Amino acid sequence: MAELILSDLRKTFGGGRAAVDGVSLTLRPGGFLALLGPSGCGKTTVLRMVAGFETPDEGAIRLGDRLLSSANAVVPPESRNMAMVFQSYALWPHMTVAGNVGYPLKVRGLSAGVVADKVGKALAAVHLEAFADRRPADLSGGQRQRVALARCLVTEPDVVLLDEPLANLDRHLRQEMEEAFRDFHARSGATMIYVTHDQAEAMALATDVAVMSEGRVLQMAPPAELYARPQGRLVGSLIGQGAILQVRDDGTSERGYDWPRLRACLGTAAGMPTVDVLVRPQDVEIGGDGLTATVESATFEGERHALRLILGDGQRLRAYSRLLAAAGDVLRVTIRSGWRL
């Protein structure tokens, strides 16, 4: 196993704006990286360059000491020992589950006995031993996705690439497949890159998350660090359910804000510089001697109500409450802490 290193990758299609613009990432052996961002941010193009389906205009991709891609030299996809799981599963409809899983091994010319043994182990790893003789049309969406995972596992790849693999599944199956991906990662030990626009998926699955926008990586960090210390307004707005407040710049270099300091800085004054402060719903306390806020909307989420609030200066805030609230109610809120972006 070796590090996967992406160095200053650039890719432009049709002479327009760069789809990927200077992306550099290093993924440790056995790591699980999620590329997170909105549609059109370049994450799938990065994945396709790693797979060998696209050639970078500039930059390089290396797996350890081995050069996989540059503007002048490209190792073909079939020679990279990588496996890819597509959103559409890409299963052969006329083959059985066992036939689909074993196909890459047959292409490599392995004997029938070796293929059968490896296929059996791969299907057992995704809990589909009993479905070996069925065809894809007889399976649920989650089961088809497990077949695609087993097909990856059977080839023992160095890197597994996943292109929004849960996009076609309902919420229940997504949760089930998240467990399958975690188990697959633990069993295979492979380095994994997972493309998604769903931040909940990225945070739940990955050991590291790279947030992308307009072809660039804005921040790469473990999920807990990304959540607690986002860098910049866009990362803060993409991660979690927080609200971004504009407050007066008090001239300090500290990134965190406690309640007394934040309260003193809230409310902008003409001509004064401002900074963006991210406030999470769980850091907003209803009641006390806090600020006056009007409930804009309230959504019941079972164990709590998710509130959208409007402060006196017109800025919006999110909060959680166990007590029933309705649009138009006037509350007091205390902001325990915030993070300067």
mmCIF file of C-alpha atoms in Angstrom:
data_model
loop_
_atom_site.group_PDB
_atom_site.id
_atom_site.type_symbol
_atom_site.label_atom_id
_atom_site.label_comp_id
_atom_site.label_asym_id
_atom_site.label_seq_id
_atom_site.Cartn_x
_atom_site.Cartn_y
_atom_site.Cartn_z
ATOM 1 C CA MET A 1 0.000 0.000 0.000
ATOM 2 C CA ALA A 2 1.221 3.486 -0.836
ATOM 3 C CA GLU A 3 0.156 7.104 -0.600
ATOM 4 C CA LEU A 4 -2.037 8.461 -3.387
ATOM 5 C CA ILE A 5 -0.686 11.897 -4.286
ATOM 6 C CA LEU A 6 -2.481 14.426 -6.486
ATOM 7 C CA SER A 7 -0.210 17.325 -7.403
ATOM 8 C CA ASP A 8 -1.558 20.605 -8.828
ATOM 9 C CA LEU A 9 -4.114 18.942 -11.130
ATOM 10 C CA ARG A 10 -5.749 21.108 -13.796
ATOM 11 C CA LYS A 11 -8.354 20.118 -16.372
ATOM 12 C CA THR A 12 -10.317 22.299 -18.796
ATOM 13 C CA PHE A 13 -13.005 21.164 -21.204
ATOM 14 C CA GLY A 14 -13.741 23.090 -24.399
ATOM 15 C CA GLY A 15 -11.555 26.068 -23.622
ATOM 16 C CA GLY A 16 -13.870 27.406 -20.914
ATOM 17 C CA ARG A 17 -13.449 27.738 -17.152
ATOM 18 C CA ALA A 18 -11.241 25.071 -15.597
ATOM 19 C CA ALA A 19 -13.256 22.133 -14.253
ATOM 20 C CA VAL A 20 -10.336 21.327 -11.928
ATOM 21 C CA ASP A 21 -8.010 24.157 -11.016
ATOM 22 C CA GLY A 22 -4.868 23.360 -9.027
ATOM 23 C CA VAL A 23 -6.067 20.439 -6.885
ATOM 24 C CA SER A 24 -3.391 18.945 -4.618
ATOM 25 C CA LEU A 25 -4.256 16.183 -2.153
ATOM 26 C CA THR A 26 -2.385 13.430 -0.346
ATOM 27 C CA LEU A 27 -4.335 10.398 0.822
ATOM 28 C CA ARG A 28 -2.605 8.030 3.232
ATOM 29 C CA PRO A 29 -2.631 4.268 2.559
ATOM 30 C CA GLY A 30 -5.963 2.803 3.630
ATOM 31 C CA GLY A 31 -7.555 6.230 4.031
ATOM 32 C CA PHE A 32 -11.138 7.068 3.103
ATOM 33 C CA LEU A 33 -11.421 10.465 1.404
ATOM 34 C CA ALA A 34 -14.748 12.098 0.559
ATOM 35 C CA LEU A 35 -14.785 14.747 -2.159
ATOM 36 C CA LEU A 36 -17.678 16.975 -1.136
ATOM 37 C CA GLY A 37 -19.247 19.834 -3.026
ATOM 38 C CA PRO A 38 -22.167 20.988 -5.188
ATOM 39 C CA SER A 39 -22.757 19.811 -8.754
ATOM 40 C CA GLY A 40 -20.183 21.203 -11.156
ATOM 41 C CA CYS A 41 -17.475 21.769 -8.528
ATOM 42 C CA GLY A 42 -15.033 19.349 -10.208
ATOM 43 C CA LYS A 43 -15.159 16.411 -7.806
ATOM 44 C CA THR A 44 -16.176 13.803 -10.415
ATOM 45 C CA THR A 45 -13.535 15.098 -12.835
ATOM 46 C CA VAL A 46 -10.908 14.554 -10.125
ATOM 47 C CA LEU A 47 -12.202 11.004 -9.630
ATOM 48 C CA ARG A 48 -12.107 10.291 -13.365
ATOM 49 C CA MET A 49 -8.507 11.519 -13.573
ATOM 50 C CA VAL A 50 -7.539 9.215 -10.702
ATOM 51 C CA ALA A 51 -9.279 6.344 -12.508
ATOM 52 C CA GLY A 52 -7.502 7.139 -15.785
ATOM 53 C CA PHE A 53 -10.651 8.053 -17.724
ATOM 54 C CA GLU A 54 -9.461 11.664 -18.091
ATOM 55 C CA THR A 55 -5.944 13.029 -18.615
ATOM 56 C CA PRO A 56 -4.875 16.121 -16.657
ATOM 57 C CA ASP A 57 -3.839 19.173 -18.663
ATOM 58 C CA GLU A 58 -1.304 19.914 -15.932
ATOM 59 C CA GLY A 59 -0.130 18.244 -12.748
ATOM 60 C CA ALA A 60 0.439 14.613 -11.825
ATOM 61 C CA ILE A 61 -1.070 11.654 -9.993
ATOM 62 C CA ARG A 62 1.197 9.187 -8.196
ATOM 63 C CA LEU A 63 0.575 6.044 -6.212
ATOM 64 C CA GLY A 64 3.680 5.851 -4.084
ATOM 65 C CA ASP A 65 6.642 6.132 -6.481
ATOM 66 C CA ARG A 66 4.572 5.119 -9.494
ATOM 67 C CA LEU A 67 3.471 7.888 -11.874
ATOM 68 C CA LEU A 68 -0.108 7.201 -13.003
ATOM 69 C CA SER A 69 -0.978 10.408 -14.857
ATOM 70 C CA SER A 70 0.578 13.588 -16.119
ATOM 71 C CA ALA A 71 0.082 15.755 -19.177
ATOM 72 C CA ASN A 72 2.656 13.615 -21.025
ATOM 73 C CA ALA A 73 2.266 10.098 -19.620
ATOM 74 C CA VAL A 74 -0.820 8.100 -18.653
ATOM 75 C CA VAL A 75 -1.130 4.569 -17.268
ATOM 76 C CA PRO A 76 -4.348 3.067 -18.715
ATOM 77 C CA PRO A 77 -7.227 2.367 -16.292
ATOM 78 C CA GLU A 78 -6.891 -1.412 -16.540
ATOM 79 C CA SER A 79 -3.260 -1.230 -15.399
ATOM 80 C CA ARG A 80 -3.827 0.855 -12.248
ATOM 81 C CA ASN A 81 -5.274 -1.880 -9.974
ATOM 82 C CA MET A 82 -8.214 0.334 -9.108
ATOM 83 C CA ALA A 83 -11.908 -0.468 -8.948
ATOM 84 C CA MET A 84 -14.825 1.892 -9.470
ATOM 85 C CA VAL A 85 -18.393 1.756 -8.153
ATOM 86 C CA PHE A 86 -20.804 3.761 -10.277
ATOM 87 C CA GLN A 87 -24.093 5.396 -9.349
ATOM 88 C CA SER A 88 -25.811 3.106 -11.895
ATOM 89 C CA TYR A 89 -24.124 -0.084 -10.465
ATOM 90 C CA ALA A 90 -22.963 -1.073 -14.023
ATOM 91 C CA LEU A 91 -23.982 -4.737 -13.657
ATOM 92 C CA TRP A 92 -24.387 -7.113 -16.596
ATOM 93 C CA PRO A 93 -28.144 -7.919 -16.668
ATOM 94 C CA HIS A 94 -27.702 -11.304 -18.400
ATOM 95 C CA MET A 95 -25.200 -12.571 -15.812
ATOM 96 C CA THR A 96 -25.895 -13.969 -12.371
ATOM 97 C CA VAL A 97 -24.635 -12.217 -9.257
ATOM 98 C CA ALA A 98 -21.706 -14.653 -9.138
ATOM 99 C CA GLY A 99 -21.001 -14.055 -12.818
ATOM 100 C CA ASN A 100 -20.916 -10.292 -12.344
ATOM 101 C CA VAL A 101 -18.613 -10.518 -9.346
ATOM 102 C CA GLY A 102 -16.289 -13.030 -10.988
ATOM 103 C CA TYR A 103 -16.084 -11.334 -14.385
ATOM 104 C CA PRO A 104 -12.933 -9.247 -13.642
ATOM 105 C CA LEU A 105 -11.142 -12.419 -12.520
ATOM 106 C CA LYS A 106 -12.117 -14.321 -15.672
ATOM 107 C CA VAL A 107 -10.770 -11.455 -17.766
ATOM 108 C CA ARG A 108 -7.458 -11.895 -15.942
ATOM 109 C CA GLY A 109 -7.430 -15.567 -16.942
ATOM 110 C CA LEU A 110 -7.705 -17.124 -13.470
ATOM 111 C CA SER A 111 -8.867 -20.726 -13.188
ATOM 112 C CA ALA A 112 -12.508 -21.578 -12.509
ATOM 113 C CA GLY A 113 -11.629 -22.933 -9.045
ATOM 114 C CA VAL A 114 -9.784 -19.796 -8.006
ATOM 115 C CA VAL A 115 -12.601 -17.606 -9.361
ATOM 116 C CA ALA A 116 -15.257 -19.577 -7.476
ATOM 117 C CA ASP A 117 -13.291 -19.361 -4.217
ATOM 118 C CA LYS A 118 -12.699 -15.604 -4.476
ATOM 119 C CA VAL A 119 -16.296 -14.912 -5.539
ATOM 120 C CA GLY A 120 -17.619 -16.886 -2.572
ATOM 121 C CA LYS A 121 -15.474 -14.902 -0.134
ATOM 122 C CA ALA A 122 -16.453 -11.567 -1.716
ATOM 123 C CA LEU A 123 -20.166 -12.369 -1.575
ATOM 124 C CA ALA A 124 -19.830 -13.482 2.038
ATOM 125 C CA ALA A 125 -18.174 -10.168 2.865
ATOM 126 C CA VAL A 126 -21.265 -8.268 1.648
ATOM 127 C CA HIS A 127 -23.730 -10.865 2.997
ATOM 128 C CA LEU A 128 -25.002 -12.014 -0.416
ATOM 129 C CA GLU A 129 -23.949 -15.686 -0.449
ATOM 130 C CA ALA A 130 -27.564 -16.786 -0.859
ATOM 131 C CA PHE A 131 -28.027 -14.577 -3.939
ATOM 132 C CA ALA A 132 -25.176 -15.941 -6.060
ATOM 133 C CA ASP A 133 -27.472 -17.494 -8.709
ATOM 134 C CA ARG A 134 -29.882 -14.567 -9.026
ATOM 135 C CA ARG A 135 -29.766 -11.916 -11.732
ATOM 136 C CA PRO A 136 -29.567 -8.155 -11.063
ATOM 137 C CA ALA A 137 -33.219 -7.643 -12.061
ATOM 138 C CA ASP A 138 -34.247 -9.835 -9.109
ATOM 139 C CA LEU A 139 -32.402 -7.682 -6.558
ATOM 140 C CA SER A 140 -33.235 -4.491 -4.683
ATOM 141 C CA GLY A 141 -31.212 -1.335 -5.211
ATOM 142 C CA GLY A 142 -29.236 -1.921 -2.033
ATOM 143 C CA GLN A 143 -28.464 -5.516 -3.028
ATOM 144 C CA ARG A 144 -27.258 -4.408 -6.468
ATOM 145 C CA GLN A 145 -24.961 -1.932 -4.806
ATOM 146 C CA ARG A 146 -23.588 -4.735 -2.623
ATOM 147 C CA VAL A 147 -22.900 -6.761 -5.771
ATOM 148 C CA ALA A 148 -20.937 -3.820 -7.162
ATOM 149 C CA LEU A 149 -18.956 -3.679 -3.905
ATOM 150 C CA ALA A 150 -18.255 -7.410 -4.027
ATOM 151 C CA ARG A 151 -16.982 -7.014 -7.595
ATOM 152 C CA CYS A 152 -14.530 -4.418 -6.254
ATOM 153 C CA LEU A 153 -13.498 -6.579 -3.322
ATOM 154 C CA VAL A 154 -12.785 -9.647 -5.426
ATOM 155 C CA THR A 155 -10.001 -7.917 -7.380
ATOM 156 C CA GLU A 156 -8.160 -6.775 -4.216
ATOM 157 C CA PRO A 157 -7.617 -3.231 -5.581
ATOM 158 C CA ASP A 158 -5.183 -0.671 -4.194
ATOM 159 C CA VAL A 159 -7.751 2.112 -4.621
ATOM 160 C CA VAL A 160 -11.567 2.013 -4.736
ATOM 161 C CA LEU A 161 -13.370 4.931 -6.403
ATOM 162 C CA LEU A 162 -17.034 5.595 -5.649
ATOM 163 C CA ASP A 163 -19.037 8.080 -7.740
ATOM 164 C CA GLU A 164 -22.148 9.092 -5.737
ATOM 165 C CA PRO A 165 -23.023 5.409 -5.189
ATOM 166 C CA LEU A 166 -26.027 6.100 -2.922
ATOM 167 C CA ALA A 167 -27.733 8.744 -5.056
ATOM 168 C CA ASN A 168 -30.372 6.325 -6.406
ATOM 169 C CA LEU A 169 -31.314 4.804 -3.034
ATOM 170 C CA ASP A 170 -34.008 5.898 -0.580
ATOM 171 C CA ARG A 171 -33.100 7.126 2.900
ATOM 172 C CA HIS A 172 -33.494 3.743 4.606
ATOM 173 C CA LEU A 173 -31.266 1.980 2.080
ATOM 174 C CA ARG A 174 -28.701 4.784 2.255
ATOM 175 C CA GLN A 175 -28.281 4.216 5.981
ATOM 176 C CA GLU A 176 -27.954 0.470 5.406
ATOM 177 C CA MET A 177 -25.365 0.975 2.667
ATOM 178 C CA GLU A 178 -23.332 3.390 4.779
ATOM 179 C CA GLU A 179 -22.786 0.482 7.172
ATOM 180 C CA ALA A 180 -21.839 -1.717 4.212
ATOM 181 C CA PHE A 181 -19.266 0.820 2.991
ATOM 182 C CA ARG A 182 -17.709 1.121 6.444
ATOM 183 C CA ASP A 183 -17.506 -2.657 6.726
ATOM 184 C CA PHE A 184 -16.109 -2.911 3.189
ATOM 185 C CA HIS A 185 -13.398 -0.361 4.012
ATOM 186 C CA ALA A 186 -12.432 -2.216 7.177
ATOM 187 C CA ARG A 187 -12.318 -5.586 5.423
ATOM 188 C CA SER A 188 -10.491 -4.541 2.267
ATOM 189 C CA GLY A 189 -7.985 -2.080 3.736
ATOM 190 C CA ALA A 190 -8.100 -0.312 0.381
ATOM 191 C CA THR A 191 -7.646 3.394 -0.096
ATOM 192 C CA MET A 192 -11.061 4.837 -0.988
ATOM 193 C CA ILE A 193 -12.225 8.056 -2.666
ATOM 194 C CA TYR A 194 -15.927 8.814 -2.377
ATOM 195 C CA VAL A 195 -17.630 11.552 -4.419
ATOM 196 C CA THR A 196 -20.799 13.040 -2.931
ATOM 197 C CA HIS A 197 -22.801 16.264 -2.634
ATOM 198 C CA ASP A 198 -24.358 15.021 0.639
ATOM 199 C CA GLN A 199 -22.392 16.327 3.604
ATOM 200 C CA ALA A 200 -24.064 13.875 6.009
ATOM 201 C CA GLU A 201 -22.723 10.941 3.950
ATOM 202 C CA ALA A 202 -19.263 12.454 3.770
ATOM 203 C CA MET A 203 -19.067 13.139 7.499
ATOM 204 C CA ALA A 204 -20.419 9.689 8.439
ATOM 205 C CA LEU A 205 -18.134 7.647 6.191
ATOM 206 C CA ALA A 206 -14.819 9.332 5.518
ATOM 207 C CA THR A 207 -11.613 9.620 7.519
ATOM 208 C CA ASP A 208 -10.953 12.890 5.639
ATOM 209 C CA VAL A 209 -13.229 15.269 3.750
ATOM 210 C CA ALA A 210 -12.096 17.626 0.979
ATOM 211 C CA VAL A 211 -14.603 20.414 0.317
ATOM 212 C CA MET A 212 -14.537 21.598 -3.292
ATOM 213 C CA SER A 213 -15.945 24.629 -5.092
ATOM 214 C CA GLU A 214 -15.361 25.852 -8.649
ATOM 215 C CA GLY A 215 -12.599 23.348 -9.308
ATOM 216 C CA ARG A 216 -10.606 24.055 -6.149
ATOM 217 C CA VAL A 217 -10.186 22.375 -2.754
ATOM 218 C CA LEU A 218 -11.220 24.856 -0.076
ATOM 219 C CA GLN A 219 -10.319 22.704 2.927
ATOM 220 C CA MET A 220 -9.330 19.110 3.665
ATOM 221 C CA ALA A 221 -9.576 17.779 7.204
ATOM 222 C CA PRO A 222 -11.015 14.932 9.313
ATOM 223 C CA PRO A 223 -14.813 15.314 9.719
ATOM 224 C CA ALA A 224 -14.689 16.429 13.364
ATOM 225 C CA GLU A 225 -12.101 19.117 12.628
ATOM 226 C CA LEU A 226 -13.962 20.287 9.529
ATOM 227 C CA TYR A 227 -17.154 20.597 11.548
ATOM 228 C CA ALA A 228 -15.557 22.406 14.488
ATOM 229 C CA ARG A 229 -13.149 24.662 12.582
ATOM 230 C CA PRO A 230 -14.319 25.334 9.016
ATOM 231 C CA GLN A 231 -12.178 27.731 7.010
ATOM 232 C CA GLY A 232 -14.196 30.349 5.174
ATOM 233 C CA ARG A 233 -17.840 31.196 4.631
ATOM 234 C CA LEU A 234 -18.512 28.584 1.934
ATOM 235 C CA VAL A 235 -17.117 25.667 3.962
ATOM 236 C CA GLY A 236 -19.059 26.868 6.999
ATOM 237 C CA SER A 237 -22.285 27.000 5.005
ATOM 238 C CA LEU A 238 -21.779 23.521 3.496
ATOM 239 C CA ILE A 239 -20.924 21.691 6.723
ATOM 240 C CA GLY A 240 -23.613 21.294 9.353
ATOM 241 C CA GLN A 241 -26.779 23.306 9.813
ATOM 242 C CA GLY A 242 -25.337 26.522 11.171
ATOM 243 C CA ALA A 243 -26.106 30.159 10.483
ATOM 244 C CA ILE A 244 -23.502 32.758 9.572
ATOM 245 C CA LEU A 245 -23.815 36.078 11.400
ATOM 246 C CA GLN A 246 -22.041 39.280 10.539
ATOM 247 C CA VAL A 247 -20.598 40.922 13.645
ATOM 248 C CA ARG A 248 -18.344 43.894 14.262
ATOM 249 C CA ASP A 249 -14.656 43.064 14.058
ATOM 250 C CA ASP A 250 -13.270 43.496 17.568
ATOM 251 C CA GLY A 251 -9.683 43.417 16.305
ATOM 252 C CA THR A 252 -8.588 40.139 17.896
ATOM 253 C CA SER A 253 -7.055 37.189 16.061
ATOM 254 C CA GLU A 254 -8.902 34.495 18.028
ATOM 255 C CA ARG A 255 -11.219 32.245 15.982
ATOM 256 C CA GLY A 256 -13.686 31.338 18.725
ATOM 257 C CA TYR A 257 -16.344 33.605 20.260
ATOM 258 C CA ASP A 258 -17.923 33.170 23.685
ATOM 259 C CA TRP A 259 -21.302 34.711 24.511
ATOM 260 C CA PRO A 260 -20.193 37.962 26.209
ATOM 261 C CA ARG A 261 -17.790 38.795 23.422
ATOM 262 C CA LEU A 262 -20.197 37.795 20.663
ATOM 263 C CA ARG A 263 -23.055 39.774 22.200
ATOM 264 C CA ALA A 264 -20.871 42.872 22.422
ATOM 265 C CA CYS A 265 -20.000 42.567 18.726
ATOM 266 C CA LEU A 266 -23.481 41.773 17.386
ATOM 267 C CA GLY A 267 -25.186 44.550 15.497
ATOM 268 C CA THR A 268 -23.242 46.288 12.771
ATOM 269 C CA ALA A 269 -22.435 49.970 12.685
ATOM 270 C CA ALA A 270 -22.026 52.026 9.510
ATOM 271 C CA GLY A 271 -18.425 52.132 8.317
ATOM 272 C CA MET A 272 -17.163 49.492 10.746
ATOM 273 C CA PRO A 273 -15.463 46.334 9.442
ATOM 274 C CA THR A 274 -17.323 43.069 10.021
ATOM 275 C CA VAL A 275 -16.423 39.386 10.219
ATOM 276 C CA ASP A 276 -18.443 36.236 9.610
ATOM 277 C CA VAL A 277 -19.194 34.083 12.658
ATOM 278 C CA LEU A 278 -20.666 30.591 12.308
ATOM 279 C CA VAL A 279 -23.208 29.637 14.987
ATOM 280 C CA ARG A 280 -24.469 26.051 15.240
ATOM 281 C CA PRO A 281 -28.070 25.345 16.337
ATOM 282 C CA GLN A 282 -26.881 23.349 19.341
ATOM 283 C CA ASP A 283 -25.017 26.430 20.583
ATOM 284 C CA VAL A 284 -28.198 28.532 20.690
ATOM 285 C CA GLU A 285 -30.077 28.351 23.982
ATOM 286 C CA ILE A 286 -33.732 29.340 24.162
ATOM 287 C CA GLY A 287 -34.531 31.598 27.114
ATOM 288 C CA GLY A 288 -32.466 33.526 29.617
ATOM 289 C CA ASP A 289 -31.505 37.167 29.243
ATOM 290 C CA GLY A 290 -30.440 36.835 25.619
ATOM 291 C CA LEU A 291 -31.406 38.553 22.405
ATOM 292 C CA THR A 292 -34.947 38.987 21.189
ATOM 293 C CA ALA A 293 -35.748 36.787 18.204
ATOM 294 C CA THR A 294 -38.886 36.096 16.186
ATOM 295 C CA VAL A 295 -39.686 32.581 15.009
ATOM 296 C CA GLU A 296 -39.760 32.529 11.214
ATOM 297 C CA SER A 297 -40.588 28.812 10.957
ATOM 298 C CA ALA A 298 -40.648 25.698 13.144
ATOM 299 C CA THR A 299 -40.233 22.116 11.933
ATOM 300 C CA PHE A 300 -41.071 19.161 14.177
ATOM 301 C CA GLU A 301 -38.294 16.535 14.013
ATOM 302 C CA GLY A 302 -39.570 14.021 16.555
ATOM 303 C CA GLU A 303 -37.485 14.668 19.644
ATOM 304 C CA ARG A 304 -37.169 18.410 18.987
ATOM 305 C CA HIS A 305 -38.302 21.396 16.943
ATOM 306 C CA ALA A 306 -35.897 22.974 14.443
ATOM 307 C CA LEU A 307 -36.405 26.737 14.532
ATOM 308 C CA ARG A 308 -35.474 29.441 12.056
ATOM 309 C CA LEU A 309 -35.216 32.742 13.881
ATOM 310 C CA ILE A 310 -34.898 36.395 12.890
ATOM 311 C CA LEU A 311 -32.864 38.619 15.195
ATOM 312 C CA GLY A 312 -33.657 42.260 15.832
ATOM 313 C CA ASP A 313 -31.160 43.446 13.211
ATOM 314 C CA GLY A 314 -32.690 41.157 10.556
ATOM 315 C CA GLN A 315 -30.033 38.455 10.647
ATOM 316 C CA ARG A 316 -31.178 34.832 10.722
ATOM 317 C CA LEU A 317 -30.305 32.113 13.186
ATOM 318 C CA ARG A 318 -31.096 28.425 13.635
ATOM 319 C CA ALA A 319 -31.894 26.771 16.950
ATOM 320 C CA TYR A 320 -33.324 23.587 18.456
ATOM 321 C CA SER A 321 -36.076 23.538 21.058
ATOM 322 C CA ARG A 322 -37.933 20.791 22.903
ATOM 323 C CA LEU A 323 -40.844 23.167 23.472
ATOM 324 C CA LEU A 324 -43.496 23.839 20.863
ATOM 325 C CA ALA A 325 -43.022 27.084 18.964
ATOM 326 C CA ALA A 326 -44.875 28.627 16.047
ATOM 327 C CA ALA A 327 -44.144 31.225 13.386
ATOM 328 C CA GLY A 328 -44.482 34.694 14.844
ATOM 329 C CA ASP A 329 -43.594 33.756 18.425
ATOM 330 C CA VAL A 330 -41.085 36.070 20.106
ATOM 331 C CA LEU A 331 -38.346 34.356 22.111
ATOM 332 C CA ARG A 332 -35.159 35.151 23.988
ATOM 333 C CA VAL A 333 -32.017 33.389 22.743
ATOM 334 C CA THR A 334 -28.502 33.116 24.118
ATOM 335 C CA ILE A 335 -25.639 32.194 21.785
ATOM 336 C CA ARG A 336 -23.152 30.219 23.857
ATOM 337 C CA SER A 337 -20.374 30.168 21.272
ATOM 338 C CA GLY A 338 -19.491 30.836 17.653
ATOM 339 C CA TRP A 339 -16.623 30.262 15.216
ATOM 340 C CA ARG A 340 -15.072 33.100 13.234
ATOM 341 C CA LEU A 341 -14.720 32.018 9.617
#
